[in-house]
C-alpha positions as a printed NumPy array, in Angstrom:
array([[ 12.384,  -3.255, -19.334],
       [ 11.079,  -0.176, -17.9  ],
       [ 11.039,  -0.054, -14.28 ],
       [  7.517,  -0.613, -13.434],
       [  7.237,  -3.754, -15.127],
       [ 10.855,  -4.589, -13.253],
       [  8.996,  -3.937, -10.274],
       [  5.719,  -5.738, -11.458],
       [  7.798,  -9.103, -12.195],
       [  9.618,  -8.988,  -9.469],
       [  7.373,  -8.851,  -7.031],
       [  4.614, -10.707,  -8.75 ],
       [  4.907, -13.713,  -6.168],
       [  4.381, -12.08 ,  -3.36 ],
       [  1.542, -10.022,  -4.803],
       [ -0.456, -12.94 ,  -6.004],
       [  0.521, -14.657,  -2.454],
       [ -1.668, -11.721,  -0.865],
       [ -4.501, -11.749,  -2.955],
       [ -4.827, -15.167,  -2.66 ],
       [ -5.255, -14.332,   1.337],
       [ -7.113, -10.873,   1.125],
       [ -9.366, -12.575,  -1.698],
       [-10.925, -15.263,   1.078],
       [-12.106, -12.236,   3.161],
       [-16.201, -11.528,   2.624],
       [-16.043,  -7.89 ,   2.599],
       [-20.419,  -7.502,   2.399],
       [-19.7  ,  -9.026,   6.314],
       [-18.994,  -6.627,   8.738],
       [-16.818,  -8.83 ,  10.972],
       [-14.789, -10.299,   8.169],
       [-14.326,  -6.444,   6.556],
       [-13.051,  -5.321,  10.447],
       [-10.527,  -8.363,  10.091],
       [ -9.616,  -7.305,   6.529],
       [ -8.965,  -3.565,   7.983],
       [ -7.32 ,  -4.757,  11.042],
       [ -4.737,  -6.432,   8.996],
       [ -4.399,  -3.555,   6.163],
       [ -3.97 ,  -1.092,   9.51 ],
       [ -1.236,  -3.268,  11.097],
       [  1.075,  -2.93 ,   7.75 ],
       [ -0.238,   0.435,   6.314],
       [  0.013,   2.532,   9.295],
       [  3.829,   0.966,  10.169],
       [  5.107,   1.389,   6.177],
       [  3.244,   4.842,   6.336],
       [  5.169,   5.63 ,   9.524],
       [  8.827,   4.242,   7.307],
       [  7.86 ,   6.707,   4.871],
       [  7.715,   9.825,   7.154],
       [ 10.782,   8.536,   9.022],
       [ 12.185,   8.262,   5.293],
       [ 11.381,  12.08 ,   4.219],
       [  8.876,  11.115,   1.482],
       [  7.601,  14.315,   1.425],
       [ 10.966,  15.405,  -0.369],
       [ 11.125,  12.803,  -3.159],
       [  6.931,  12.869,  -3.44 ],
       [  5.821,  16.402,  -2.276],
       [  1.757,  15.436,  -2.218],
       [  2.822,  12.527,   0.402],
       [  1.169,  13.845,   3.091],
       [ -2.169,  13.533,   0.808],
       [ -1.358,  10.255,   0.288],
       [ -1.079,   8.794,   2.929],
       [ -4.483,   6.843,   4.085],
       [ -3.864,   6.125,   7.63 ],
       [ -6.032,   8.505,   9.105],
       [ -9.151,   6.835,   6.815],
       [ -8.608,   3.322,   8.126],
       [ -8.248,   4.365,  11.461],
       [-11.649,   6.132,  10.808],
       [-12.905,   3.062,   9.262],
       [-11.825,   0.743,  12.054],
       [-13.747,   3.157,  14.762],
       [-17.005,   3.596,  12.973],
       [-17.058,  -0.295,  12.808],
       [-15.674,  -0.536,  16.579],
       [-12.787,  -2.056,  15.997],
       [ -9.445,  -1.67 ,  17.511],
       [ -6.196,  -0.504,  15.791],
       [ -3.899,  -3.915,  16.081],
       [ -0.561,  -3.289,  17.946],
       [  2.384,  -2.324,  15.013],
       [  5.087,  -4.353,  14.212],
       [  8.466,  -2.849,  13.362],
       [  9.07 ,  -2.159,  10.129],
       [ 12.895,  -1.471,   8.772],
       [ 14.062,   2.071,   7.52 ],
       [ 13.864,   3.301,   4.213],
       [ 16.708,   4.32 ,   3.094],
       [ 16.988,   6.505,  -0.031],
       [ 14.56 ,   6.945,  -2.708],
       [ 14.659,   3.575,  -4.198],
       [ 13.428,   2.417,  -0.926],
       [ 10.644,   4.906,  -0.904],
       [  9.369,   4.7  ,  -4.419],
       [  9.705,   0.588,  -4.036],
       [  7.2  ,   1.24 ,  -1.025],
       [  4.905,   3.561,  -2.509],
       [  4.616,   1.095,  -5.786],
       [  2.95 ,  -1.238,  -3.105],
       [  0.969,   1.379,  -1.461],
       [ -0.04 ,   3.165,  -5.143],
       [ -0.941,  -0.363,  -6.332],
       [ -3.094,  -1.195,  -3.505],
       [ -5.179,   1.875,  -3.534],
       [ -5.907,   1.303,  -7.364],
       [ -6.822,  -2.496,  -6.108],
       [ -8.907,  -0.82 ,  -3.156],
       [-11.186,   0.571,  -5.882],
       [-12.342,  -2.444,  -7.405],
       [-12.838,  -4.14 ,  -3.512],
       [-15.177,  -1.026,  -2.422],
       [-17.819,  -2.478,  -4.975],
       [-17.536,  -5.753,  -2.664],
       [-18.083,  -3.582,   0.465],
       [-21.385,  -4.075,   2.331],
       [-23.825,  -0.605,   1.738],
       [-23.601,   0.65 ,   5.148],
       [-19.899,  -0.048,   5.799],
       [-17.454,   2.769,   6.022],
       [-15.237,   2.605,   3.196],
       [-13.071,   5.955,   3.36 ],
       [ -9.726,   3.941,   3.269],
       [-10.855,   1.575,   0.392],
       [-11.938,   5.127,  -1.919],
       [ -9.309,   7.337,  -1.391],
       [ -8.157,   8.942,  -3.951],
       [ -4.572,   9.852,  -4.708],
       [ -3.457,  13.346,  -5.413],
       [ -1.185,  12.354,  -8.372],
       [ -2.956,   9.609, -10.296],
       [ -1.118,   6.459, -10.655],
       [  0.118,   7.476, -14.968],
       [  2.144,  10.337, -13.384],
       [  3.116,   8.284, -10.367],
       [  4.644,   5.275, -12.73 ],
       [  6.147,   8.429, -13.962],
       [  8.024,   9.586, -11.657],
       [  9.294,   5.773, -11.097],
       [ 10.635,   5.413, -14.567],
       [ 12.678,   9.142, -14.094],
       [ 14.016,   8.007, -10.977],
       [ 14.371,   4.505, -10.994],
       [ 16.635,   4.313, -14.166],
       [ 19.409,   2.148, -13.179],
       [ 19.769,  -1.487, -12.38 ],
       [ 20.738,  -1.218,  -8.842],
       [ 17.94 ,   1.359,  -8.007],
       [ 15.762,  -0.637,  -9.682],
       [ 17.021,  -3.721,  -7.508],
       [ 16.714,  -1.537,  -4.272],
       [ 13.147,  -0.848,  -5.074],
       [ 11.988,  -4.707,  -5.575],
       [ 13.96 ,  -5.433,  -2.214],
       [ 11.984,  -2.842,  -0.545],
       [  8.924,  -3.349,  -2.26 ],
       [  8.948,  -7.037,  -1.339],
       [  9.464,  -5.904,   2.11 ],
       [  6.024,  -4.215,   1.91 ],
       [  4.144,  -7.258,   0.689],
       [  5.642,  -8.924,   3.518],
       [  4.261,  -6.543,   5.591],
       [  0.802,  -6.911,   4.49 ],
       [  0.957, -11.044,   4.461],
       [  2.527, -11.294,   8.056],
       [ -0.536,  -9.157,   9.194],
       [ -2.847, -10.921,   7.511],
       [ -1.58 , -13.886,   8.879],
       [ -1.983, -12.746,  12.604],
       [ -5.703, -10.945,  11.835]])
């Protein structure tokens, strides 16, 4: 099984556990899309923080373009809302840990395409329409290259997971 779909299985649960709560959020209602931000911030900006504390930038040089927390904060101001406190986050360690992380973060940028067209007109949107500077064929990639053996591939879930328990804990307080 290649990596990606390793990663795709086992984390399946936990991704179908968010959408289920992201998916109940009316994103055409300004209130409900600062909640839906709110909670993205509160796990993006801490697992975005891991990966700079992690050295991303070495394993993924364009990680710096990557990163989207400077367009939710952006979002959250235009629509006057705060950025919600940050909850600790454990270290990445290695580059299993990092690439399991970024699979979340990759994923949910290609899922923040489809919710834009569910954005109302005149809402900012600059977090939900950023683009990545390696598109996610070359990103799966780099996973498969460096995610080639069972335990790396087991780190990666692990951390992965830990992501997706990031986002669902924050959606649960927002």
């Amino acid at each position: 099984m290649s990596a990606r779909f390793f990663l795709k299985e086992q984390t399946a649960e936990a991704h179908e556990r968010l959408d289920a709560h992201f998916g109940n959020y009316d994103l055409s209602n300004p209130g409900e899309y600062a909640a839906f931000l709110t909670a993205h911030a509160a796990a993006l900006l801490t697992v975005e923080q891991a990966l700079d504390d992690a050295d991303a930038a070495s394993l993924v040089p364009e990680w710096p373009q990557m990163r989207r927390s400077p367009y939710i904060r952006a979002d959250l101001e235009k629509l006057g809302a705060d950025v919600p406190p940050l909850p600790a986050f454990p270290a990445l360690r290695g580059d299993a840990d990092i690439l399991g992380a970024l699979y979340v973060l990759e994923g949910s940028r290609l899922g923040g395409k489809l919710l834009r067209q569910s954005v109302g007109e005149r809402l900012p949107a600059a977090y939900l329409q950023h683009l990545a500077p390696t598109p996610w064929p070359e990103f799966v990639a780099l996973i498969e290259r460096k995610l080639y053996s069972p335990v790396e591939r087991e780190q990666a879930a692990v951390a992965a997971n830990r992501v997706f328990a990031a986002f669902l804990d924050a959606a649960m307080v927002a």
